PDB file of C-alpha atoms and ligand atoms in Angstrom:
ATOM      1  CA  MET M 160      -4.043 -15.659  21.810  1.00  0.00           C
ATOM      2  CA  GLY M 161      -1.698 -12.603  20.718  1.00  0.00           C
ATOM      3  CA  GLN M 162      -2.758  -8.728  20.481  1.00  0.00           C
ATOM      4  CA  LEU M 163      -4.270  -8.106  17.613  1.00  0.00           C
ATOM      5  CA  ILE M 164      -3.352  -4.523  15.378  1.00  0.00           C
ATOM      6  CA  ASN M 165      -5.895  -2.678  14.500  1.00  0.00           C
ATOM      7  CA  GLY M 166      -5.945  -1.174  10.835  1.00  0.00           C
ATOM      8  CA  ARG M 167      -9.433   0.213  11.176  1.00  0.00           C
ATOM      9  CA  GLU M 168      -8.848   2.170  13.961  1.00  0.00           C
ATOM     10  CA  LEU M 169      -5.440   3.657  13.500  1.00  0.00           C
ATOM     11  CA  ALA M 170      -6.598   4.899   9.425  1.00  0.00           C
ATOM     12  CA  ASP M 171      -9.833   6.451  10.919  1.00  0.00           C
ATOM     13  CA  LYS M 172      -8.148   7.469  13.994  1.00  0.00           C
ATOM     14  CA  MET M 173      -5.218   9.273  11.652  1.00  0.00           C
ATOM     15  CA  GLN M 174      -8.605  10.380   8.838  1.00  0.00           C
ATOM     16  CA  GLU M 175      -9.588  12.059  11.360  1.00  0.00           C
ATOM     17  CA  GLU M 176      -6.438  14.443  11.611  1.00  0.00           C
ATOM     18  CA  MET M 177      -6.614  14.602   8.393  1.00  0.00           C
ATOM     19  CA  LYS M 178      -9.359  16.010   7.832  1.00  0.00           C
ATOM     20  CA  GLN M 179      -8.701  18.406   9.757  1.00  0.00           C
ATOM     21  CA  GLU M 180      -5.874  19.390   7.951  1.00  0.00           C
ATOM     22  CA  VAL M 181      -7.770  19.340   5.163  1.00  0.00           C
ATOM     23  CA  SER M 182      -9.911  21.880   6.458  1.00  0.00           C
ATOM     24  CA  GLN M 183      -7.336  24.587   7.418  1.00  0.00           C
ATOM     25  CA  LEU M 184      -5.596  24.271   3.640  1.00  0.00           C
ATOM     26  CA  ALA M 185      -9.020  25.044   3.080  1.00  0.00           C
ATOM     27  CA  GLU M 186      -8.247  28.696   4.273  1.00  0.00           C
ATOM     28  CA  LYS M 187      -5.167  28.571   2.217  1.00  0.00           C
ATOM     29  CA  GLY M 188      -7.382  28.459  -0.741  1.00  0.00           C
ATOM     30  CA  ILE M 189      -5.644  24.783  -0.977  1.00  0.00           C
ATOM     31  CA  ARG M 190      -7.529  21.270  -1.918  1.00  0.00           C
ATOM     32  CA  PRO M 191      -5.516  18.747  -2.359  1.00  0.00           C
ATOM     33  CA  GLY M 192      -7.081  16.640  -5.110  1.00  0.00           C
ATOM     34  CA  LEU M 193      -6.398  13.337  -6.867  1.00  0.00           C
ATOM     35  CA  VAL M 194      -7.057  11.169  -9.654  1.00  0.00           C
ATOM     36  CA  VAL M 195      -7.102   7.838 -10.200  1.00  0.00           C
ATOM     37  CA  LEU M 196      -7.086   5.917 -13.732  1.00  0.00           C
ATOM     38  CA  LEU M 197      -8.832   2.500 -13.872  1.00  0.00           C
ATOM     39  CA  VAL M 198      -8.685   1.045 -17.028  1.00  0.00           C
ATOM     40  CA  GLY M 199     -10.923  -1.908 -17.844  1.00  0.00           C
ATOM     41  CA  GLU M 200     -13.200  -3.439 -15.180  1.00  0.00           C
ATOM     42  CA  ASN M 201     -10.842  -5.495 -13.116  1.00  0.00           C
ATOM     43  CA  PRO M 202     -13.077  -6.850 -10.193  1.00  0.00           C
ATOM     44  CA  ALA M 203     -10.404  -6.398  -6.922  1.00  0.00           C
ATOM     45  CA  SER M 204      -9.531  -2.933  -8.656  1.00  0.00           C
ATOM     46  CA  GLN M 205     -12.526  -1.333  -8.854  1.00  0.00           C
ATOM     47  CA  THR M 206     -13.115  -1.913  -4.869  1.00  0.00           C
ATOM     48  CA  TYR M 207     -10.085  -0.702  -4.480  1.00  0.00           C
ATOM     49  CA  VAL M 208     -10.805   2.109  -6.247  1.00  0.00           C
ATOM     50  CA  LYS M 209     -14.207   2.403  -4.688  1.00  0.00           C
ATOM     51  CA  ASN M 210     -12.716   2.068  -1.333  1.00  0.00           C
ATOM     52  CA  LYS M 211     -10.700   5.225  -1.853  1.00  0.00           C
ATOM     53  CA  ASP M 212     -12.827   7.143  -3.379  1.00  0.00           C
ATOM     54  CA  LEU M 213     -14.973   7.309  -0.522  1.00  0.00           C
ATOM     55  CA  ALA M 214     -12.007   6.979   2.211  1.00  0.00           C
ATOM     56  CA  ALA M 215     -11.175  10.445  -0.706  1.00  0.00           C
ATOM     57  CA  ALA M 216     -14.519  11.480   0.596  1.00  0.00           C
ATOM     58  CA  LYS M 217     -14.303  11.424   4.158  1.00  0.00           C
ATOM     59  CA  ILE M 218     -11.529  13.512   4.760  1.00  0.00           C
ATOM     60  CA  GLY M 219     -12.122  16.092   2.131  1.00  0.00           C
ATOM     61  CA  ILE M 220      -9.908  15.158  -0.459  1.00  0.00           C
ATOM     62  CA  LEU M 221     -11.085  15.921  -4.173  1.00  0.00           C
ATOM     63  CA  SER M 222     -11.128  12.821  -5.897  1.00  0.00           C
ATOM     64  CA  LYS M 223     -11.692  12.143  -9.904  1.00  0.00           C
ATOM     65  CA  VAL M 224     -12.242   7.939 -10.768  1.00  0.00           C
ATOM     66  CA  GLU M 225     -11.536   8.045 -14.569  1.00  0.00           C
ATOM     67  CA  ARG M 226     -12.637   4.842 -16.545  1.00  0.00           C
ATOM     68  CA  LEU M 227     -11.620   3.793 -19.589  1.00  0.00           C
ATOM     69  CA  PRO M 228     -11.860   1.111 -21.906  1.00  0.00           C
ATOM     70  CA  GLU M 229      -9.759  -2.293 -21.534  1.00  0.00           C
ATOM     71  CA  THR M 230      -9.200  -1.383 -25.682  1.00  0.00           C
ATOM     72  CA  ILE M 231      -7.825   1.758 -24.421  1.00  0.00           C
ATOM     73  CA  SER M 232      -3.880   2.587 -26.379  1.00  0.00           C
ATOM     74  CA  GLU M 233      -0.749   2.919 -24.664  1.00  0.00           C
ATOM     75  CA  ASP M 234      -0.129   5.909 -26.620  1.00  0.00           C
ATOM     76  CA  GLU M 235      -4.168   7.351 -25.707  1.00  0.00           C
ATOM     77  CA  LEU M 236      -3.258   6.283 -21.387  1.00  0.00           C
ATOM     78  CA  LEU M 237      -0.258   8.494 -22.022  1.00  0.00           C
ATOM     79  CA  GLU M 238      -1.740  11.129 -22.964  1.00  0.00           C
ATOM     80  CA  LYS M 239      -4.281  11.632 -20.145  1.00  0.00           C
ATOM     81  CA  ILE M 240      -1.100  10.510 -17.650  1.00  0.00           C
ATOM     82  CA  ALA M 241       0.503  13.697 -19.736  1.00  0.00           C
ATOM     83  CA  PHE M 242      -2.847  16.021 -19.197  1.00  0.00           C
ATOM     84  CA  TYR M 243      -2.897  15.327 -15.650  1.00  0.00           C
ATOM     85  CA  ASN M 244       0.013  15.987 -15.165  1.00  0.00           C
ATOM     86  CA  LYS M 245      -0.058  19.585 -15.623  1.00  0.00           C
ATOM     87  CA  SER M 246      -4.011  19.893 -14.236  1.00  0.00           C
ATOM     88  CA  GLU M 247      -3.386  22.656 -11.157  1.00  0.00           C
ATOM     89  CA  GLU M 248      -6.513  20.939 -10.415  1.00  0.00           C
ATOM     90  CA  PHE M 249      -5.008  17.077  -8.989  1.00  0.00           C
ATOM     91  CA  HIS M 250      -2.001  16.829  -7.210  1.00  0.00           C
ATOM     92  CA  GLY M 251      -1.788  13.135  -7.118  1.00  0.00           C
ATOM     93  CA  ILE M 252      -1.928  10.710 -10.202  1.00  0.00           C
ATOM     94  CA  LEU M 253      -2.564   7.031  -8.942  1.00  0.00           C
ATOM     95  CA  VAL M 254      -2.261   4.712 -12.490  1.00  0.00           C
ATOM     96  CA  GLN M 255      -5.267   1.199 -10.777  1.00  0.00           C
ATOM     97  CA  LEU M 256      -2.632  -1.600 -12.004  1.00  0.00           C
ATOM     98  CA  PRO M 257      -2.340  -4.684 -13.311  1.00  0.00           C
ATOM     99  CA  LEU M 258      -3.140  -2.447 -16.857  1.00  0.00           C
ATOM    100  CA  PRO M 259      -4.442  -4.798 -19.593  1.00  0.00           C
ATOM    101  CA  GLY M 260      -1.309  -7.318 -21.336  1.00  0.00           C
ATOM    102  CA  HIS M 261      -1.063  -4.679 -23.828  1.00  0.00           C
ATOM    103  CA  ILE M 262      -0.014  -1.584 -21.784  1.00  0.00           C
ATOM    104  CA  ASP M 263       3.071  -1.342 -21.265  1.00  0.00           C
ATOM    105  CA  GLU M 264       3.382  -1.095 -17.227  1.00  0.00           C
ATOM    106  CA  GLU M 265       7.112   0.557 -17.199  1.00  0.00           C
ATOM    107  CA  LYS M 266       6.502   3.120 -19.208  1.00  0.00           C
ATOM    108  CA  VAL M 267       3.144   4.456 -17.714  1.00  0.00           C
ATOM    109  CA  LEU M 268       4.553   5.044 -14.029  1.00  0.00           C
ATOM    110  CA  LEU M 269       8.020   6.828 -15.306  1.00  0.00           C
ATOM    111  CA  ALA M 270       5.322   8.834 -17.469  1.00  0.00           C
ATOM    112  CA  ILE M 271       3.664  10.490 -14.139  1.00  0.00           C
ATOM    113  CA  ASP M 272       5.470  13.354 -12.556  1.00  0.00           C
ATOM    114  CA  PRO M 273       7.407  11.831  -9.818  1.00  0.00           C
ATOM    115  CA  LYS M 274       5.898  15.006  -7.943  1.00  0.00           C
ATOM    116  CA  LYS M 275       1.903  13.487  -8.299  1.00  0.00           C
ATOM    117  CA  ASP M 276       3.315  10.037  -8.206  1.00  0.00           C
ATOM    118  CA  VAL M 277       1.409   9.389  -4.676  1.00  0.00           C
ATOM    119  CA  ASP M 278       1.643   5.973  -4.810  1.00  0.00           C
ATOM    120  CA  GLY M 279       5.963   5.731  -4.764  1.00  0.00           C
ATOM    121  CA  PHE M 280       5.800   3.423  -7.944  1.00  0.00           C
ATOM    122  CA  HIS M 281       8.093   5.818 -10.220  1.00  0.00           C
ATOM    123  CA  PRO M 282      10.937   4.203 -10.726  1.00  0.00           C
ATOM    124  CA  MET M 283      12.789   8.089  -9.499  1.00  0.00           C
ATOM    125  CA  ASN M 284      10.908   7.859  -5.565  1.00  0.00           C
ATOM    126  CA  LEU M 285      11.548   4.235  -6.344  1.00  0.00           C
ATOM    127  CA  GLY M 286      15.745   4.916  -6.537  1.00  0.00           C
ATOM    128  CA  HIS M 287      14.892   7.575  -3.635  1.00  0.00           C
ATOM    129  CA  LEU M 288      13.767   5.465  -1.106  1.00  0.00           C
ATOM    130  CA  PHE M 289      16.452   2.551  -1.639  1.00  0.00           C
ATOM    131  CA  VAL M 290      19.274   5.199  -1.735  1.00  0.00           C
ATOM    132  CA  GLY M 291      17.823   6.285   2.430  1.00  0.00           C
ATOM    133  CA  ASN M 292      16.541   9.803   1.454  1.00  0.00           C
ATOM    134  CA  PRO M 293      12.320   8.884   0.619  1.00  0.00           C
ATOM    135  CA  THR M 294       9.929  11.420  -1.067  1.00  0.00           C
ATOM    136  CA  MET M 295       7.265   9.334  -1.794  1.00  0.00           C
ATOM    137  CA  ILE M 296       6.604   6.199  -0.189  1.00  0.00           C
ATOM    138  CA  PRO M 297       5.296   2.841  -1.645  1.00  0.00           C
ATOM    139  CA  CYS M 298       1.134   2.977   0.347  1.00  0.00           C
ATOM    140  CA  THR M 299       0.824  -0.208   1.923  1.00  0.00           C
ATOM    141  CA  PRO M 300       4.736  -0.558   3.442  1.00  0.00           C
ATOM    142  CA  TYR M 301       4.301   2.799   4.360  1.00  0.00           C
ATOM    143  CA  GLY M 302       1.157   1.964   6.096  1.00  0.00           C
ATOM    144  CA  ILE M 303       2.517  -1.517   7.770  1.00  0.00           C
ATOM    145  CA  MET M 304       5.574   0.963   9.517  1.00  0.00           C
ATOM    146  CA  LYS M 305       3.092   3.213  10.617  1.00  0.00           C
ATOM    147  CA  MET M 306       1.601   0.329  12.543  1.00  0.00           C
ATOM    148  CA  PHE M 307       4.756  -1.187  13.873  1.00  0.00           C
ATOM    149  CA  GLU M 308       4.978   2.757  14.929  1.00  0.00           C
ATOM    150  CA  ALA M 309       1.588   3.182  16.336  1.00  0.00           C
ATOM    151  CA  TYR M 310       1.959   0.276  18.345  1.00  0.00           C
ATOM    152  CA  ASP M 311       5.767   0.656  19.442  1.00  0.00           C
ATOM    153  CA  ILE M 312       6.595  -2.488  17.773  1.00  0.00           C
ATOM    154  CA  ASP M 313      11.083  -1.934  17.568  1.00  0.00           C
ATOM    155  CA  LEU M 314      12.380  -2.991  14.725  1.00  0.00           C
ATOM    156  CA  ASP M 315      15.966  -2.408  15.959  1.00  0.00           C
ATOM    157  CA  GLY M 316      18.690  -5.556  15.468  1.00  0.00           C
ATOM    158  CA  LYS M 317      15.280  -7.244  14.915  1.00  0.00           C
ATOM    159  CA  ARG M 318      15.535 -10.492  12.264  1.00  0.00           C
ATOM    160  CA  ALA M 319      12.419  -9.312   9.728  1.00  0.00           C
ATOM    161  CA  VAL M 320      11.426 -11.739   6.846  1.00  0.00           C
ATOM    162  CA  VAL M 321       9.096 -10.324   4.413  1.00  0.00           C
ATOM    163  CA  ILE M 322       7.580 -13.472   2.436  1.00  0.00           C
ATOM    164  CA  GLY M 323       7.555 -12.112  -1.623  1.00  0.00           C
ATOM    165  CA  ARG M 324       8.741  -9.710  -3.696  1.00  0.00           C
ATOM    166  CA  SER M 325       7.068  -7.343  -5.375  1.00  0.00           C
ATOM    167  CA  ASN M 326       8.149  -3.394  -6.566  1.00  0.00           C
ATOM    168  CA  ILE M 327       4.719  -2.227  -4.859  1.00  0.00           C
ATOM    169  CA  VAL M 328       5.040  -4.217  -1.567  1.00  0.00           C
ATOM    170  CA  GLY M 329       8.404  -6.481  -0.942  1.00  0.00           C
ATOM    171  CA  LYS M 330      10.637  -4.341  -2.131  1.00  0.00           C
ATOM    172  CA  PRO M 331      10.475  -1.579  -0.178  1.00  0.00           C
ATOM    173  CA  MET M 332       8.922  -3.654   2.656  1.00  0.00           C
ATOM    174  CA  ALA M 333      11.855  -4.622   3.007  1.00  0.00           C
ATOM    175  CA  GLN M 334      14.112  -1.372   2.444  1.00  0.00           C
ATOM    176  CA  LEU M 335      12.014   0.401   5.173  1.00  0.00           C
ATOM    177  CA  MET M 336      12.724  -2.348   7.611  1.00  0.00           C
ATOM    178  CA  LEU M 337      16.093  -1.810   6.840  1.00  0.00           C
ATOM    179  CA  MET M 338      16.586   1.728   7.257  1.00  0.00           C
ATOM    180  CA  LYS M 339      15.463   0.477  11.090  1.00  0.00           C
ATOM    181  CA  ASN M 340      17.828  -1.011  11.475  1.00  0.00           C
ATOM    182  CA  ALA M 341      16.088  -5.292  11.127  1.00  0.00           C
ATOM    183  CA  THR M 342      18.249  -7.686   9.541  1.00  0.00           C
ATOM    184  CA  VAL M 343      15.837  -8.653   6.709  1.00  0.00           C
ATOM    185  CA  THR M 344      15.519 -11.225   4.471  1.00  0.00           C
ATOM    186  CA  ILE M 345      13.286 -11.159   1.082  1.00  0.00           C
ATOM    187  CA  ALA M 346      11.796 -14.968   0.373  1.00  0.00           C
ATOM    188  CA  HIS M 347       9.570 -16.005  -1.755  1.00  0.00           C
ATOM    189  CA  SER M 348       7.496 -19.162  -3.904  1.00  0.00           C
ATOM    190  CA  ARG M 349      10.758 -20.276  -4.884  1.00  0.00           C
ATOM    191  CA  THR M 350      12.817 -20.397  -2.012  1.00  0.00           C
ATOM    192  CA  LYS M 351      13.650 -24.230  -0.050  1.00  0.00           C
ATOM    193  CA  ASP M 352      12.650 -24.899   3.272  1.00  0.00           C
ATOM    194  CA  LEU M 353      10.314 -21.989   4.047  1.00  0.00           C
ATOM    195  CA  PRO M 354       8.534 -22.194   6.690  1.00  0.00           C
ATOM    196  CA  ALA M 355      12.028 -22.530   8.232  1.00  0.00           C
ATOM    197  CA  LEU M 356      13.017 -19.693   7.754  1.00  0.00           C
ATOM    198  CA  ALA M 357      10.158 -17.626   7.925  1.00  0.00           C
ATOM    199  CA  LYS M 358      10.306 -19.187  11.443  1.00  0.00           C
ATOM    200  CA  GLU M 359      13.320 -17.584  12.379  1.00  0.00           C
ATOM    201  CA  ALA M 360      11.437 -14.032  11.855  1.00  0.00           C
ATOM    202  CA  ASP M 361      10.858 -11.535  14.717  1.00  0.00           C
ATOM    203  CA  ILE M 362       8.752  -9.197  12.356  1.00  0.00           C
ATOM    204  CA  LEU M 363       6.835 -11.871   9.570  1.00  0.00           C
ATOM    205  CA  VAL M 364       5.378  -9.777   6.669  1.00  0.00           C
ATOM    206  CA  VAL M 365       3.423 -11.579   4.472  1.00  0.00           C
ATOM    207  CA  ALA M 366       2.645 -11.000   1.016  1.00  0.00           C
ATOM    208  CA  ILE M 367       2.853 -13.819  -1.480  1.00  0.00           C
ATOM    209  CA  GLY M 368      -1.613 -13.196  -2.493  1.00  0.00           C
ATOM    210  CA  ARG M 369      -2.406 -17.419  -2.281  1.00  0.00           C
ATOM    211  CA  GLY M 370      -4.511 -17.363   0.948  1.00  0.00           C
ATOM    212  CA  HIS M 371      -3.939 -18.782   4.789  1.00  0.00           C
ATOM    213  CA  PHE M 372      -1.168 -20.013   2.846  1.00  0.00           C
ATOM    214  CA  VAL M 373       0.886 -19.210   6.300  1.00  0.00           C
ATOM    215  CA  THR M 374       0.444 -21.558   8.875  1.00  0.00           C
ATOM    216  CA  LYS M 375       1.512 -22.245  12.135  1.00  0.00           C
ATOM    217  CA  GLU M 376       4.204 -24.525  10.865  1.00  0.00           C
ATOM    218  CA  PHE M 377       5.676 -20.821   9.294  1.00  0.00           C
ATOM    219  CA  VAL M 378       6.030 -18.989  12.759  1.00  0.00           C
ATOM    220  CA  LYS M 379       7.959 -18.334  15.265  1.00  0.00           C
ATOM    221  CA  PRO M 380       5.973 -17.892  19.041  1.00  0.00           C
ATOM    222  CA  GLY M 381       6.161 -14.455  19.988  1.00  0.00           C
ATOM    223  CA  ALA M 382       6.287 -12.443  16.177  1.00  0.00           C
ATOM    224  CA  VAL M 383       5.099 -10.605  14.826  1.00  0.00           C
ATOM    225  CA  VAL M 384       2.632 -10.517  11.759  1.00  0.00           C
ATOM    226  CA  ILE M 385       1.708  -8.921   8.699  1.00  0.00           C
ATOM    227  CA  ASP M 386      -0.453 -10.557   6.521  1.00  0.00           C
ATOM    228  CA  VAL M 387      -1.513  -8.061   3.370  1.00  0.00           C
ATOM    229  CA  GLY M 388      -2.906 -11.019   1.513  1.00  0.00           C
ATOM    230  CA  MET M 389      -6.350 -10.161  -0.490  1.00  0.00           C
ATOM    231  CA  ASN M 390      -7.710 -13.429  -1.457  1.00  0.00           C
ATOM    232  CA  ARG M 391     -10.819 -14.099  -2.281  1.00  0.00           C
ATOM    233  CA  ASP M 392     -11.878 -18.079  -0.685  1.00  0.00           C
ATOM    234  CA  GLU M 393     -15.016 -20.495  -2.624  1.00  0.00           C
ATOM    235  CA  ASN M 394     -16.915 -18.052  -1.249  1.00  0.00           C
ATOM    236  CA  GLY M 395     -16.123 -15.632  -2.562  1.00  0.00           C
ATOM    237  CA  LYS M 396     -15.276 -14.524   1.283  1.00  0.00           C
ATOM    238  CA  LEU M 397     -11.935 -12.122   1.659  1.00  0.00           C
ATOM    239  CA  ILE M 398      -9.318 -14.014   3.923  1.00  0.00           C
ATOM    240  CA  GLY M 399      -5.454 -12.461   4.136  1.00  0.00           C
ATOM    241  CA  ASP M 400      -2.742 -14.885   3.378  1.00  0.00           C
ATOM    242  CA  VAL M 401      -2.277 -16.028   6.371  1.00  0.00           C
ATOM    243  CA  LYS M 402      -3.785 -18.687   8.546  1.00  0.00           C
ATOM    244  CA  PHE M 403      -5.370 -16.217  11.580  1.00  0.00           C
ATOM    245  CA  ASP M 404      -6.879 -18.964  13.570  1.00  0.00           C
ATOM    246  CA  GLU M 405      -4.270 -20.632  14.628  1.00  0.00           C
ATOM    247  CA  VAL M 406      -1.628 -17.537  13.951  1.00  0.00           C
ATOM    248  CA  SER M 407      -2.572 -15.873  16.193  1.00  0.00           C
ATOM    249  CA  GLU M 408      -2.474 -18.620  18.858  1.00  0.00           C
ATOM    250  CA  LEU M 409       1.451 -17.905  19.012  1.00  0.00           C
ATOM    251  CA  ALA M 410       1.962 -14.955  17.494  1.00  0.00           C
ATOM    252  CA  GLU M 411       2.543 -11.565  20.404  1.00  0.00           C
ATOM    253  CA  TYR M 412       1.461  -9.308  17.658  1.00  0.00           C
ATOM    254  CA  ILE M 413      -1.364  -9.683  14.557  1.00  0.00           C
ATOM    255  CA  THR M 414      -3.121  -7.682  11.832  1.00  0.00           C
ATOM    256  CA  PRO M 415      -6.557  -9.084  10.537  1.00  0.00           C
ATOM    257  CA  VAL M 416      -8.197  -9.405   6.815  1.00  0.00           C
ATOM    258  CA  PRO M 417      -9.503  -7.701   6.183  1.00  0.00           C
ATOM    259  CA  LYS M 418      -9.291  -4.464   8.737  1.00  0.00           C
ATOM    260  CA  GLY M 419      -5.855  -4.586   8.828  1.00  0.00           C
ATOM    261  CA  VAL M 420      -2.871  -3.671   6.230  1.00  0.00           C
ATOM    262  CA  GLY M 421      -5.577  -1.660   3.557  1.00  0.00           C
ATOM    263  CA  PRO M 422      -7.471   0.843   4.882  1.00  0.00           C
ATOM    264  CA  MET M 423      -3.756   1.952   5.706  1.00  0.00           C
ATOM    265  CA  THR M 424      -2.793   1.457   2.433  1.00  0.00           C
ATOM    266  CA  ILE M 425      -5.719   3.971   1.792  1.00  0.00           C
ATOM    267  CA  THR M 426      -4.815   6.115   4.438  1.00  0.00           C
ATOM    268  CA  MET M 427      -1.410   5.867   3.436  1.00  0.00           C
ATOM    269  CA  LEU M 428      -2.589   7.454  -0.436  1.00  0.00           C
ATOM    270  CA  MET M 429      -4.645  10.593   1.471  1.00  0.00           C
ATOM    271  CA  TYR M 430      -1.943  11.508   3.530  1.00  0.00           C
ATOM    272  CA  GLN M 431       0.557  11.284   0.504  1.00  0.00           C
ATOM    273  CA  THR M 432      -1.936  13.331  -1.121  1.00  0.00           C
ATOM    274  CA  ILE M 433      -2.023  16.397   0.804  1.00  0.00           C
ATOM    275  CA  GLU M 434       1.775  16.318   0.722  1.00  0.00           C
ATOM    276  CA  ALA M 435       2.065  16.264  -2.669  1.00  0.00           C
ATOM    277  CA  ALA M 436      -1.063  19.354  -2.986  1.00  0.00           C
ATOM    278  CA  LYS M 437       1.503  21.417   0.235  1.00  0.00           C
ATOM    279  CA  LYS M 438       4.453  20.803  -2.190  1.00  0.00           C
ATOM    280  CA  LEU M 439       2.915  21.987  -5.168  1.00  0.00           C
ATOM    281  CA  LYS M 440       1.348  24.974  -3.806  1.00  0.00           C
TER     282      LYS M 440
HETATM  283  N1  LIG Z  47      -3.073  -3.068  -7.577  1.00  0.00           N
HETATM  284  C1  LIG Z  47      -2.801  -3.287  -6.328  1.00  0.00           C
HETATM  285  N2  LIG Z  47      -2.971  -2.311  -4.872  1.00  0.00           N
HETATM  286  C2  LIG Z  47      -2.821  -1.361  -6.139  1.00  0.00           C
HETATM  287  C3  LIG Z  47      -2.039  -0.098  -5.181  1.00  0.00           C
HETATM  288  O1  LIG Z  47      -1.516   0.368  -3.762  1.00  0.00           O
HETATM  289  N3  LIG Z  47      -1.802   1.283  -6.090  1.00  0.00           N
HETATM  290  C4  LIG Z  47      -2.076   1.026  -7.265  1.00  0.00           C
HETATM  291  N4  LIG Z  47      -2.124   2.125  -8.685  1.00  0.00           N
HETATM  292  N5  LIG Z  47      -2.660  -0.579  -8.092  1.00  0.00           N
HETATM  293  C5  LIG Z  47      -2.906  -1.053  -7.171  1.00  0.00           C
END
């Protein structure tokens, strides 16, 4: 059985340090603030947003959730963003994705002031990342890099495979590992013979969004396996993209679901909100 990468424990440790920093900033009259814009009633989004709110409260970050109706027009949402771009109270703006179909997601992300884009989804911030000079970094891949650091997992010269090509996880994850000198392949649902490719990986990051998709046939003995999945099984239980019970027998390191990547994503969001507050003051 491989070693567990305990995201919950690392997140708690980092959040404790951030709490100290927030109290030091308070002495200088700075209180980091994060506003979350939540459109509609998507149940997964509700859970994310609730967890973000709890973490902010624990650290001492001012946090506001602006709940907007599913029927809000694109222009109204853009006006909200313009308002928070100007606000001195909020240093971070997060628009919870996915948005309803009638709203153009790219237009919305482009409207956020890149300095307040604590999610790192603005094309300008993604551009900085892709030229190798990151400013704001998407929080899930960023949190995974912190896990590698904390567990002394060296990427230099390693074969890394990312399953999933989203703008918010797969692509930035590949780039961050490339910056640490890994040889990176991005695979996805259309990749031919995915198990054979995945089996070449020293580092396997799975973000495909299908419960228990990765079985032991995908994993080289001694690999590091990172599970970004957040799926519900038929009983409503939270499960990852990786079949943990069998894969953990082969892997050297593995993240669980829950208590793996999820808490680190939220931690990096808080971290970037504090960084934004320091820069904007
Ligand atoms: N939807 C799922 N994950 C995320 C996230 O990290 N940020 C935002 N804004 N939306 C999401």
